[in-house]
């Protein structure tokens, strides 16, 4: 599979996965008492919630990385700036993923 | 070498609703990318313990923060609905001009209903202490 086709497919696969995951996340936010640290930690410590939140946040980060990359490729044409923007976006998304994994595991384990 | 034109050739298009709904999908996508930073801040605040969360709460529940949440919520609703239309388009359905016009109005309507409904439940909790 060529790079472009792979990117296109990954974008679709991640978007389909995000439909149920993001709806689950928003409904959870509605149901949770957001100012209550103890309840939130307890909720996040349930295996299913740990797993779903990790899945949601990581697939969303991945989908975001794929999307931002296309936007940069489409609108940033200056050679040096283009490379810099792509690298900066990738670095930012890696940092987001690492922070999510660290935070969720620290809460849940 | 002579400068060659690169896509997207935005200047050759006449303005249409379909163009607007398509570019809005990108804008809302970028807004949601920034929204990921909020998610990270919230999770890190939670991970740092009860005291840290107590200190972060005034920031998280500030009126300005709520305005940002409302923006992210609208962007989410739009991106979800418009993204679903893109998935339908990917199967080569609904791409006739009249159909695309009609679906532009339909996604705008669904987005509005969804955003108002979710916004109501998120911001106007009934009896749930926050």
PDB file of C-alpha atoms in Angstrom:
ATOM      1  CA  UNK A   1       0.000   0.000   0.000  1.00  0.00           C
ATOM      2  CA  UNK A   2       1.417   3.410  -0.913  1.00  0.00           C
ATOM      3  CA  UNK A   3       2.008   6.062   1.734  1.00  0.00           C
ATOM      4  CA  UNK A   4      -0.865   8.247   0.598  1.00  0.00           C
ATOM      5  CA  UNK A   5      -3.356   5.382   0.489  1.00  0.00           C
ATOM      6  CA  UNK A   6      -2.201   4.197   3.932  1.00  0.00           C
ATOM      7  CA  UNK A   7      -2.664   7.686   5.362  1.00  0.00           C
ATOM      8  CA  UNK A   8      -6.139   7.903   3.814  1.00  0.00           C
ATOM      9  CA  UNK A   9      -7.173   4.523   5.272  1.00  0.00           C
ATOM     10  CA  UNK A  10      -5.779   5.251   8.733  1.00  0.00           C
ATOM     11  CA  UNK A  11      -7.680   8.546   8.761  1.00  0.00           C
ATOM     12  CA  UNK A  12     -10.929   6.678   7.966  1.00  0.00           C
ATOM     13  CA  UNK A  13     -10.313   3.830  10.412  1.00  0.00           C
ATOM     14  CA  UNK A  14      -9.513   6.255  13.243  1.00  0.00           C
ATOM     15  CA  UNK A  15     -12.558   8.404  12.445  1.00  0.00           C
ATOM     16  CA  UNK A  16     -14.898   5.389  12.557  1.00  0.00           C
ATOM     17  CA  UNK A  17     -13.385   4.277  15.877  1.00  0.00           C
ATOM     18  CA  UNK A  18     -13.798   7.798  17.280  1.00  0.00           C
ATOM     19  CA  UNK A  19     -17.563   7.884  16.683  1.00  0.00           C
ATOM     20  CA  UNK A  20     -18.455   5.519  19.571  1.00  0.00           C
ATOM     21  CA  UNK A  21     -15.380   6.448  21.663  1.00  0.00           C
ATOM     22  CA  UNK A  22     -16.010  10.201  21.617  1.00  0.00           C
ATOM     23  CA  UNK A  23     -19.727   9.762  22.306  1.00  0.00           C
ATOM     24  CA  UNK A  24     -18.847   7.533  25.277  1.00  0.00           C
ATOM     25  CA  UNK A  25     -16.462  10.225  26.546  1.00  0.00           C
ATOM     26  CA  UNK A  26     -18.947  13.102  26.265  1.00  0.00           C
ATOM     27  CA  UNK A  27     -21.737  11.077  27.912  1.00  0.00           C
ATOM     28  CA  UNK A  28     -19.319  10.167  30.729  1.00  0.00           C
ATOM     29  CA  UNK A  29     -18.448  13.838  31.245  1.00  0.00           C
ATOM     30  CA  UNK A  30     -22.157  14.626  31.497  1.00  0.00           C
ATOM     31  CA  UNK A  31     -22.735  11.862  34.052  1.00  0.00           C
ATOM     32  CA  UNK A  32     -19.688  12.582  36.266  1.00  0.00           C
ATOM     33  CA  UNK A  33     -19.447  15.126  39.101  1.00  0.00           C
ATOM     34  CA  UNK A  34     -16.468  16.932  37.565  1.00  0.00           C
ATOM     35  CA  UNK A  35     -15.383  18.848  40.666  1.00  0.00           C
ATOM     36  CA  UNK A  36     -15.113  15.695  42.778  1.00  0.00           C
ATOM     37  CA  UNK A  37     -11.566  14.323  42.587  1.00  0.00           C
ATOM     38  CA  UNK A  38     -12.314  11.137  44.559  1.00  0.00           C
ATOM     39  CA  UNK A  39     -15.269  10.133  42.389  1.00  0.00           C
ATOM     40  CA  UNK A  40     -13.340  10.855  39.179  1.00  0.00           C
ATOM     41  CA  UNK A  41     -10.338   8.787  40.305  1.00  0.00           C
ATOM     42  CA  UNK A  42     -12.633   5.953  41.357  1.00  0.00           C
ATOM     43  CA  UNK A  43     -14.408   6.087  37.977  1.00  0.00           C
ATOM     44  CA  UNK A  44     -11.140   6.105  36.042  1.00  0.00           C
ATOM     45  CA  UNK A  45      -9.795   3.186  38.086  1.00  0.00           C
ATOM     46  CA  UNK A  46     -12.427   0.805  36.751  1.00  0.00           C
ATOM     47  CA  UNK A  47     -10.685  -1.311  34.109  1.00  0.00           C
ATOM     48  CA  UNK A  48     -13.224  -0.602  31.376  1.00  0.00           C
ATOM     49  CA  UNK A  49     -13.028   3.143  31.897  1.00  0.00           C
ATOM     50  CA  UNK A  50      -9.217   3.102  32.012  1.00  0.00           C
ATOM     51  CA  UNK A  51      -9.160   1.152  28.768  1.00  0.00           C
ATOM     52  CA  UNK A  52     -11.802   3.240  26.987  1.00  0.00           C
ATOM     53  CA  UNK A  53     -10.299   6.567  28.062  1.00  0.00           C
ATOM     54  CA  UNK A  54      -6.818   5.482  26.911  1.00  0.00           C
ATOM     55  CA  UNK A  55      -8.307   4.267  23.616  1.00  0.00           C
ATOM     56  CA  UNK A  56     -10.322   7.450  23.106  1.00  0.00           C
ATOM     57  CA  UNK A  57      -7.461   9.844  23.931  1.00  0.00           C
ATOM     58  CA  UNK A  58      -4.842   7.950  21.918  1.00  0.00           C
ATOM     59  CA  UNK A  59      -6.999   7.370  18.826  1.00  0.00           C
ATOM     60  CA  UNK A  60      -8.047  11.046  18.975  1.00  0.00           C
ATOM     61  CA  UNK A  61      -4.379  12.116  19.183  1.00  0.00           C
ATOM     62  CA  UNK A  62      -3.526   9.843  16.269  1.00  0.00           C
ATOM     63  CA  UNK A  63      -6.453  11.154  14.199  1.00  0.00           C
ATOM     64  CA  UNK A  64      -5.365  14.710  15.059  1.00  0.00           C
ATOM     65  CA  UNK A  65      -1.783  14.008  13.957  1.00  0.00           C
ATOM     66  CA  UNK A  66      -3.034  12.662  10.605  1.00  0.00           C
ATOM     67  CA  UNK A  67      -5.375  15.625  10.107  1.00  0.00           C
ATOM     68  CA  UNK A  68      -2.942  18.384  11.096  1.00  0.00           C
ATOM     69  CA  UNK A  69      -0.363  16.816   8.780  1.00  0.00           C
ATOM     70  CA  UNK A  70      -2.725  17.135   5.798  1.00  0.00           C
ATOM     71  CA  UNK A  71      -3.492  20.763   6.687  1.00  0.00           C
ATOM     72  CA  UNK A  72       0.231  21.604   6.867  1.00  0.00           C
ATOM     73  CA  UNK A  73       0.917  19.793   3.578  1.00  0.00           C
ATOM     74  CA  UNK A  74      -1.925  21.694   1.904  1.00  0.00           C
ATOM     75  CA  UNK A  75      -1.247  25.220   3.144  1.00  0.00           C
ATOM     76  CA  UNK A  76       2.394  25.518   4.246  1.00  0.00           C
ATOM     77  CA  UNK A  77       4.432  25.423   1.041  1.00  0.00           C
ATOM     78  CA  UNK A  78       7.611  27.266   2.119  1.00  0.00           C
ATOM     79  CA  UNK A  79      10.237  24.462   2.071  1.00  0.00           C
ATOM     80  CA  UNK A  80      11.967  25.003   5.447  1.00  0.00           C
ATOM     81  CA  UNK A  81       8.811  26.054   7.256  1.00  0.00           C
ATOM     82  CA  UNK A  82       6.932  23.043   5.907  1.00  0.00           C
ATOM     83  CA  UNK A  83       9.435  20.583   7.385  1.00  0.00           C
ATOM     84  CA  UNK A  84       9.560  22.498  10.661  1.00  0.00           C
ATOM     85  CA  UNK A  85       5.772  22.582  10.976  1.00  0.00           C
ATOM     86  CA  UNK A  86       5.488  18.830  10.295  1.00  0.00           C
ATOM     87  CA  UNK A  87       8.186  18.047  12.866  1.00  0.00           C
ATOM     88  CA  UNK A  88       6.677  20.396  15.455  1.00  0.00           C
ATOM     89  CA  UNK A  89       3.221  18.875  14.979  1.00  0.00           C
ATOM     90  CA  UNK A  90       4.563  15.331  15.302  1.00  0.00           C
ATOM     91  CA  UNK A  91       6.545  16.256  18.426  1.00  0.00           C
ATOM     92  CA  UNK A  92       3.509  17.928  19.990  1.00  0.00           C
ATOM     93  CA  UNK A  93       1.312  14.899  19.288  1.00  0.00           C
ATOM     94  CA  UNK A  94       3.895  12.485  20.714  1.00  0.00           C
ATOM     95  CA  UNK A  95       4.058  14.633  23.865  1.00  0.00           C
ATOM     96  CA  UNK A  96       0.264  14.635  24.147  1.00  0.00           C
ATOM     97  CA  UNK A  97       0.157  10.831  23.809  1.00  0.00           C
ATOM     98  CA  UNK A  98       2.899  10.360  26.423  1.00  0.00           C
ATOM     99  CA  UNK A  99       1.175  12.768  28.840  1.00  0.00           C
ATOM    100  CA  UNK A 100      -2.157  10.952  28.410  1.00  0.00           C
ATOM    101  CA  UNK A 101      -0.632   7.516  29.031  1.00  0.00           C
ATOM    102  CA  UNK A 102       1.337   8.795  32.061  1.00  0.00           C
ATOM    103  CA  UNK A 103      -1.665  10.531  33.613  1.00  0.00           C
ATOM    104  CA  UNK A 104      -4.197   7.730  33.054  1.00  0.00           C
ATOM    105  CA  UNK A 105      -1.853   5.006  34.300  1.00  0.00           C
ATOM    106  CA  UNK A 106      -0.867   7.080  37.330  1.00  0.00           C
ATOM    107  CA  UNK A 107      -4.534   7.548  38.233  1.00  0.00           C
ATOM    108  CA  UNK A 108      -5.634   4.009  37.495  1.00  0.00           C
ATOM    109  CA  UNK A 109      -2.753   1.919  38.868  1.00  0.00           C
TER     110      UNK A 109
ATOM    111  CA  UNK B   1      12.677  26.167 -12.020  1.00  0.00           C
ATOM    112  CA  UNK B   2       9.428  27.985 -12.680  1.00  0.00           C
ATOM    113  CA  UNK B   3       7.004  28.102  -9.733  1.00  0.00           C
ATOM    114  CA  UNK B   4       4.307  25.548 -10.345  1.00  0.00           C
ATOM    115  CA  UNK B   5       0.788  25.840  -8.958  1.00  0.00           C
ATOM    116  CA  UNK B   6       0.052  23.649  -5.946  1.00  0.00           C
ATOM    117  CA  UNK B   7      -3.269  22.370  -4.742  1.00  0.00           C
ATOM    118  CA  UNK B   8      -5.590  23.419  -3.155  1.00  0.00           C
ATOM    119  CA  UNK B   9      -6.425  25.925  -5.906  1.00  0.00           C
ATOM    120  CA  UNK B  10      -8.701  27.883  -3.582  1.00  0.00           C
ATOM    121  CA  UNK B  11      -8.839  30.987  -5.783  1.00  0.00           C
ATOM    122  CA  UNK B  12     -10.431  29.187  -8.733  1.00  0.00           C
ATOM    123  CA  UNK B  13     -13.506  28.122  -6.769  1.00  0.00           C
ATOM    124  CA  UNK B  14     -16.703  30.098  -6.596  1.00  0.00           C
ATOM    125  CA  UNK B  15     -18.073  30.318  -3.058  1.00  0.00           C
ATOM    126  CA  UNK B  16     -20.570  27.583  -2.264  1.00  0.00           C
ATOM    127  CA  UNK B  17     -22.094  26.141   0.890  1.00  0.00           C
ATOM    128  CA  UNK B  18     -20.326  22.900   0.101  1.00  0.00           C
ATOM    129  CA  UNK B  19     -16.996  24.760   0.141  1.00  0.00           C
ATOM    130  CA  UNK B  20     -17.882  26.378   3.470  1.00  0.00           C
ATOM    131  CA  UNK B  21     -18.969  23.108   5.091  1.00  0.00           C
ATOM    132  CA  UNK B  22     -15.786  21.411   3.883  1.00  0.00           C
ATOM    133  CA  UNK B  23     -13.398  24.095   5.168  1.00  0.00           C
ATOM    134  CA  UNK B  24     -15.349  24.237   8.452  1.00  0.00           C
ATOM    135  CA  UNK B  25     -14.553  20.561   8.922  1.00  0.00           C
ATOM    136  CA  UNK B  26     -10.860  21.450   8.852  1.00  0.00           C
ATOM    137  CA  UNK B  27     -11.246  24.424  11.182  1.00  0.00           C
ATOM    138  CA  UNK B  28     -13.238  22.429  13.712  1.00  0.00           C
ATOM    139  CA  UNK B  29     -10.697  19.605  13.416  1.00  0.00           C
ATOM    140  CA  UNK B  30      -7.874  22.022  14.245  1.00  0.00           C
ATOM    141  CA  UNK B  31      -9.907  23.431  17.146  1.00  0.00           C
ATOM    142  CA  UNK B  32     -10.366  19.904  18.482  1.00  0.00           C
ATOM    143  CA  UNK B  33      -6.609  19.312  18.169  1.00  0.00           C
ATOM    144  CA  UNK B  34      -6.154  22.266  20.518  1.00  0.00           C
ATOM    145  CA  UNK B  35      -8.911  20.779  22.674  1.00  0.00           C
ATOM    146  CA  UNK B  36      -6.625  17.789  23.244  1.00  0.00           C
ATOM    147  CA  UNK B  37      -4.446  20.137  25.317  1.00  0.00           C
ATOM    148  CA  UNK B  38      -7.421  20.733  27.630  1.00  0.00           C
ATOM    149  CA  UNK B  39      -7.895  16.980  27.986  1.00  0.00           C
ATOM    150  CA  UNK B  40      -4.207  16.589  28.867  1.00  0.00           C
ATOM    151  CA  UNK B  41      -4.369  19.430  31.417  1.00  0.00           C
ATOM    152  CA  UNK B  42      -7.451  17.894  33.026  1.00  0.00           C
ATOM    153  CA  UNK B  43      -5.910  14.393  33.185  1.00  0.00           C
ATOM    154  CA  UNK B  44      -2.598  15.686  34.576  1.00  0.00           C
ATOM    155  CA  UNK B  45      -4.449  17.721  37.198  1.00  0.00           C
ATOM    156  CA  UNK B  46      -6.353  14.569  38.177  1.00  0.00           C
ATOM    157  CA  UNK B  47      -3.134  12.526  38.272  1.00  0.00           C
ATOM    158  CA  UNK B  48      -1.368  15.005  40.559  1.00  0.00           C
ATOM    159  CA  UNK B  49      -3.683  14.262  43.462  1.00  0.00           C
ATOM    160  CA  UNK B  50      -6.681  15.731  45.279  1.00  0.00           C
ATOM    161  CA  UNK B  51      -4.903  18.893  46.406  1.00  0.00           C
ATOM    162  CA  UNK B  52      -3.567  19.705  42.935  1.00  0.00           C
ATOM    163  CA  UNK B  53      -7.017  19.085  41.457  1.00  0.00           C
ATOM    164  CA  UNK B  54      -8.529  21.390  44.040  1.00  0.00           C
ATOM    165  CA  UNK B  55      -6.065  24.083  42.967  1.00  0.00           C
ATOM    166  CA  UNK B  56      -6.717  23.486  39.255  1.00  0.00           C
ATOM    167  CA  UNK B  57     -10.496  23.535  39.703  1.00  0.00           C
ATOM    168  CA  UNK B  58     -10.892  27.373  39.702  1.00  0.00           C
ATOM    169  CA  UNK B  59      -9.078  27.410  36.336  1.00  0.00           C
ATOM    170  CA  UNK B  60     -11.063  24.464  34.961  1.00  0.00           C
ATOM    171  CA  UNK B  61     -14.404  25.905  36.061  1.00  0.00           C
ATOM    172  CA  UNK B  62     -13.665  29.544  35.195  1.00  0.00           C
ATOM    173  CA  UNK B  63     -16.206  31.349  33.015  1.00  0.00           C
ATOM    174  CA  UNK B  64     -13.577  31.847  30.280  1.00  0.00           C
ATOM    175  CA  UNK B  65     -12.824  28.110  30.375  1.00  0.00           C
ATOM    176  CA  UNK B  66     -16.544  27.420  29.982  1.00  0.00           C
ATOM    177  CA  UNK B  67     -16.638  29.624  26.882  1.00  0.00           C
ATOM    178  CA  UNK B  68     -13.762  27.544  25.483  1.00  0.00           C
ATOM    179  CA  UNK B  69     -15.595  24.294  26.387  1.00  0.00           C
ATOM    180  CA  UNK B  70     -18.672  25.573  24.548  1.00  0.00           C
ATOM    181  CA  UNK B  71     -16.514  26.271  21.483  1.00  0.00           C
ATOM    182  CA  UNK B  72     -14.900  22.843  21.654  1.00  0.00           C
ATOM    183  CA  UNK B  73     -18.332  21.242  22.089  1.00  0.00           C
ATOM    184  CA  UNK B  74     -19.711  22.981  18.981  1.00  0.00           C
ATOM    185  CA  UNK B  75     -16.555  22.047  17.048  1.00  0.00           C
ATOM    186  CA  UNK B  76     -16.957  18.432  18.235  1.00  0.00           C
ATOM    187  CA  UNK B  77     -20.591  18.231  17.161  1.00  0.00           C
ATOM    188  CA  UNK B  78     -19.839  19.721  13.765  1.00  0.00           C
ATOM    189  CA  UNK B  79     -16.750  17.582  13.127  1.00  0.00           C
ATOM    190  CA  UNK B  80     -18.654  14.438  14.154  1.00  0.00           C
ATOM    191  CA  UNK B  81     -21.609  15.118  11.857  1.00  0.00           C
ATOM    192  CA  UNK B  82     -19.619  16.537   8.912  1.00  0.00           C
ATOM    193  CA  UNK B  83     -17.084  13.714   9.326  1.00  0.00           C
ATOM    194  CA  UNK B  84     -19.914  11.189   9.077  1.00  0.00           C
ATOM    195  CA  UNK B  85     -20.959  12.847   5.805  1.00  0.00           C
ATOM    196  CA  UNK B  86     -17.394  12.522   4.543  1.00  0.00           C
ATOM    197  CA  UNK B  87     -17.529   8.794   5.313  1.00  0.00           C
ATOM    198  CA  UNK B  88     -20.743   8.554   3.261  1.00  0.00           C
ATOM    199  CA  UNK B  89     -19.080  10.541   0.446  1.00  0.00           C
ATOM    200  CA  UNK B  90     -16.166   8.084   0.536  1.00  0.00           C
ATOM    201  CA  UNK B  91     -18.574   5.389  -0.633  1.00  0.00           C
ATOM    202  CA  UNK B  92     -19.324   7.649  -3.669  1.00  0.00           C
ATOM    203  CA  UNK B  93     -22.880   8.311  -2.454  1.00  0.00           C
ATOM    204  CA  UNK B  94     -24.587  11.691  -2.129  1.00  0.00           C
ATOM    205  CA  UNK B  95     -22.135  13.566  -4.316  1.00  0.00           C
ATOM    206  CA  UNK B  96     -24.593  15.030  -6.809  1.00  0.00           C
ATOM    207  CA  UNK B  97     -24.715  18.806  -6.551  1.00  0.00           C
ATOM    208  CA  UNK B  98     -28.295  18.953  -5.281  1.00  0.00           C
ATOM    209  CA  UNK B  99     -27.625  16.205  -2.737  1.00  0.00           C
ATOM    210  CA  UNK B 100     -24.487  17.947  -1.464  1.00  0.00           C
ATOM    211  CA  UNK B 101     -26.418  21.201  -1.006  1.00  0.00           C
ATOM    212  CA  UNK B 102     -29.172  19.447   0.869  1.00  0.00           C
ATOM    213  CA  UNK B 103     -26.770  17.511   3.103  1.00  0.00           C
ATOM    214  CA  UNK B 104     -24.992  20.800   3.947  1.00  0.00           C
ATOM    215  CA  UNK B 105     -28.225  22.073   5.481  1.00  0.00           C
ATOM    216  CA  UNK B 106     -28.900  18.737   7.141  1.00  0.00           C
ATOM    217  CA  UNK B 107     -25.501  18.624   8.876  1.00  0.00           C
ATOM    218  CA  UNK B 108     -25.924  22.243  10.016  1.00  0.00           C
ATOM    219  CA  UNK B 109     -29.297  21.375  11.553  1.00  0.00           C
ATOM    220  CA  UNK B 110     -28.071  18.164  13.240  1.00  0.00           C
ATOM    221  CA  UNK B 111     -25.017  20.005  14.590  1.00  0.00           C
ATOM    222  CA  UNK B 112     -27.205  22.723  16.103  1.00  0.00           C
ATOM    223  CA  UNK B 113     -29.574  20.235  17.762  1.00  0.00           C
ATOM    224  CA  UNK B 114     -26.719  18.068  19.059  1.00  0.00           C
ATOM    225  CA  UNK B 115     -24.720  21.035  20.392  1.00  0.00           C
ATOM    226  CA  UNK B 116     -27.730  22.507  22.171  1.00  0.00           C
ATOM    227  CA  UNK B 117     -28.737  19.164  23.681  1.00  0.00           C
ATOM    228  CA  UNK B 118     -25.220  18.226  24.869  1.00  0.00           C
ATOM    229  CA  UNK B 119     -24.550  21.797  25.999  1.00  0.00           C
ATOM    230  CA  UNK B 120     -27.728  21.736  28.067  1.00  0.00           C
ATOM    231  CA  UNK B 121     -26.757  18.523  29.857  1.00  0.00           C
ATOM    232  CA  UNK B 122     -23.114  19.601  30.321  1.00  0.00           C
ATOM    233  CA  UNK B 123     -23.710  23.124  31.553  1.00  0.00           C
ATOM    234  CA  UNK B 124     -27.111  22.886  33.230  1.00  0.00           C
ATOM    235  CA  UNK B 125     -26.829  19.825  35.478  1.00  0.00           C
ATOM    236  CA  UNK B 126     -30.016  19.137  37.395  1.00  0.00           C
ATOM    237  CA  UNK B 127     -29.288  18.208  40.951  1.00  0.00           C
ATOM    238  CA  UNK B 128     -25.803  16.922  40.204  1.00  0.00           C
ATOM    239  CA  UNK B 129     -23.303  18.738  42.449  1.00  0.00           C
ATOM    240  CA  UNK B 130     -20.363  20.060  40.413  1.00  0.00           C
TER     241      UNK B 130
END
